[in-house]
Coordinates of C-alpha atoms in Angstrom, one line a residue:
X3 CA 52.0 -15.8 22.3
X4 CA 49.4 -18.2 23.7
X5 CA 46.1 -16.9 24.0
X6 CA 45.8 -18.5 27.4
X7 CA 47.7 -15.9 29.0
X8 CA 45.5 -13.1 28.0
X9 CA 44.1 -11.0 31.0
X10 CA 41.7 -8.6 29.1
X11 CA 39.7 -9.1 25.9
X12 CA 37.1 -6.7 24.4
X13 CA 34.7 -8.4 22.1
X14 CA 32.0 -5.8 22.2
X15 CA 29.7 -5.4 19.1
X16 CA 30.7 -8.3 17.1
X17 CA 27.3 -10.1 16.8
X18 CA 28.9 -13.2 18.6
X19 CA 26.3 -15.7 20.0
X20 CA 28.5 -18.6 20.9
X21 CA 31.0 -18.1 23.7
X22 CA 32.2 -21.7 24.4
X23 CA 35.8 -21.0 23.1
X24 CA 36.1 -18.5 26.2
X25 CA 35.7 -21.1 28.9
X26 CA 39.5 -22.0 29.1
X27 CA 40.8 -18.7 29.4
X28 CA 41.3 -18.8 33.1
X29 CA 43.6 -15.9 33.4
X30 CA 41.0 -13.4 32.2
X31 CA 40.5 -10.5 34.8
X32 CA 38.5 -8.2 32.4
X33 CA 36.1 -9.4 29.6
X34 CA 33.9 -7.1 27.5
X35 CA 31.1 -8.7 25.6
X36 CA 28.6 -6.0 25.2
X37 CA 26.3 -5.6 22.1
X38 CA 26.4 -9.1 20.9
X39 CA 23.9 -11.8 20.4
X40 CA 24.5 -14.0 23.4
X41 CA 21.9 -15.9 25.3
X42 CA 24.0 -18.7 27.0
X43 CA 26.7 -17.6 29.4
X44 CA 27.4 -21.1 30.9
X45 CA 31.0 -21.1 29.5
X46 CA 31.7 -18.2 31.8
X47 CA 31.0 -20.0 35.0
X48 CA 34.9 -21.3 34.8
X49 CA 36.4 -17.7 34.6
X50 CA 36.6 -17.2 38.3
X51 CA 39.6 -14.6 38.0
X52 CA 37.4 -12.1 36.3
X53 CA 36.8 -8.9 38.4
X54 CA 35.3 -6.8 35.4
X55 CA 32.4 -8.3 33.1
X56 CA 30.3 -6.3 30.6
X57 CA 27.4 -8.3 29.2
X58 CA 25.1 -5.4 28.4
X59 CA 23.0 -5.3 25.4
X60 CA 22.8 -9.0 24.7
X61 CA 19.7 -11.7 24.9
X62 CA 20.4 -13.0 28.4
X63 CA 17.6 -14.0 30.7
X64 CA 19.3 -16.8 32.8
X65 CA 22.4 -15.5 34.8
X66 CA 22.9 -18.5 37.0
X67 CA 26.6 -19.2 35.6
X68 CA 27.5 -15.7 37.1
X69 CA 27.1 -17.1 40.8
X70 CA 30.6 -18.7 40.5
X71 CA 32.3 -15.3 39.8
X72 CA 32.8 -14.1 43.2
X73 CA 35.9 -11.9 42.3
X74 CA 33.7 -9.7 40.3
X75 CA 33.9 -6.0 41.3
X76 CA 32.1 -4.5 38.0
X77 CA 29.4 -6.3 36.3
X78 CA 27.2 -4.7 33.6
X79 CA 24.0 -6.6 32.5
X80 CA 22.0 -3.7 31.1
X81 CA 19.8 -4.0 28.2
X82 CA 18.9 -7.7 28.5
X83 CA 15.6 -9.8 29.5
X84 CA 16.8 -10.6 33.0
X85 CA 14.0 -10.9 35.6
X86 CA 15.6 -13.2 38.3
X87 CA 18.8 -11.8 39.9
X88 CA 19.1 -14.3 42.8
X89 CA 22.2 -15.6 41.2
X90 CA 23.8 -12.2 41.9
X91 CA 23.6 -12.6 45.8
X92 CA 26.8 -14.4 46.0
X93 CA 28.8 -11.8 44.1
X94 CA 29.8 -9.7 47.6
X95 CA 32.6 -8.1 46.1
X96 CA 30.7 -6.1 43.6
X97 CA 31.2 -2.3 43.9
X98 CA 29.4 -1.4 40.5
X99 CA 26.4 -3.2 39.0
X100 CA 24.4 -2.1 36.1
X101 CA 20.9 -3.7 35.5
X102 CA 19.3 -1.0 33.5
X103 CA 16.6 -2.0 31.3
X104 CA 15.7 -5.5 32.0
X105 CA 12.5 -7.0 33.5
X106 CA 13.4 -7.0 37.4
X107 CA 10.8 -6.6 39.8
X108 CA 12.3 -8.2 43.1
X109 CA 15.5 -6.6 44.1
X110 CA 15.7 -8.4 47.6
X111 CA 18.9 -10.6 46.4
X112 CA 20.9 -7.4 46.2
X113 CA 20.8 -6.7 49.9
X114 CA 23.9 -9.1 50.3
X115 CA 25.9 -7.0 47.9
X116 CA 27.1 -4.6 50.9
X117 CA 30.1 -3.3 48.9
X118 CA 28.0 -1.7 46.0
X119 CA 28.8 1.8 45.6
X120 CA 27.0 2.3 42.3
X121 CA 23.9 0.7 41.1
X122 CA 21.7 1.2 38.0
X123 CA 18.2 -0.2 37.9
X124 CA 16.8 2.3 35.4
X125 CA 13.8 1.0 33.5
X126 CA 12.7 -2.2 35.3
X127 CA 9.6 -3.2 37.2
X128 CA 10.6 -2.3 40.7
X129 CA 8.0 -1.0 43.0
X130 CA 9.7 -1.8 46.4
X131 CA 13.3 -0.6 47.3
X132 CA 13.4 -1.4 51.1
X133 CA 16.0 -4.2 50.4
X134 CA 18.4 -1.3 49.3
X135 CA 18.4 0.3 52.8
X136 CA 21.1 -2.0 54.1
X137 CA 23.6 -1.1 51.5
X138 CA 25.4 1.7 53.5
X139 CA 28.2 2.1 50.8
X140 CA 25.9 2.9 48.0
X141 CA 26.5 6.5 46.9
X142 CA 24.8 6.4 43.5
X143 CA 21.5 4.8 42.5
X144 CA 19.6 5.1 39.2
X145 CA 15.9 3.8 39.5
X146 CA 14.0 6.2 37.1
X147 CA 11.5 4.7 35.1
X148 CA 10.2 2.2 37.5
X149 CA 6.9 1.9 39.2
X150 CA 8.4 3.1 42.3
X151 CA 8.2 6.8 41.2
X152 CA 5.1 7.8 43.2
X153 CA 6.2 6.3 46.3
X154 CA 8.0 8.0 49.3
X155 CA 11.7 7.2 49.5
X156 CA 11.9 4.4 52.3
X157 CA 15.7 4.7 52.6
X158 CA 16.8 6.2 55.9
X159 CA 19.9 8.0 54.6
X160 CA 19.4 11.5 52.9
X161 CA 22.0 10.4 50.5
X162 CA 19.8 7.8 49.1
X163 CA 16.8 9.9 48.3
X164 CA 18.3 11.5 45.3
X165 CA 16.7 9.6 42.1
X166 CA 18.7 10.2 39.1

């Protein structure tokens, strides 16, 4: 069997730092790389068939290569060093997004992700969540451990005011 026909790979918890070898696996639809030592995700930019990508618990700060992965519906980036999430604004098919435990303060780029149903923003530096008010499909949001804690919920729907 050729490795190039693989559609799913789980390489979690393997102390991987170099993922260049993955760049030719164009048939991948699911890729798990959680709990590794990855800081360069440029090789992933060619994997445009991906629907599921797990990159939690790595050493990521630059997520620009993800902007080309427009077929993603589930993306996990928790526990990294991410502060700029502008590259995510092109991922309009996302339904699930985990950004917990990063260094994010500006979440305005998320306002384009109108298919989001679940959003994790726990333990960041977020003080303003007005950008989320346009996400009408959102039914779960976790924003605990952010500077917003003392502010009144600006979201207009009663469903959004449950802060888990």
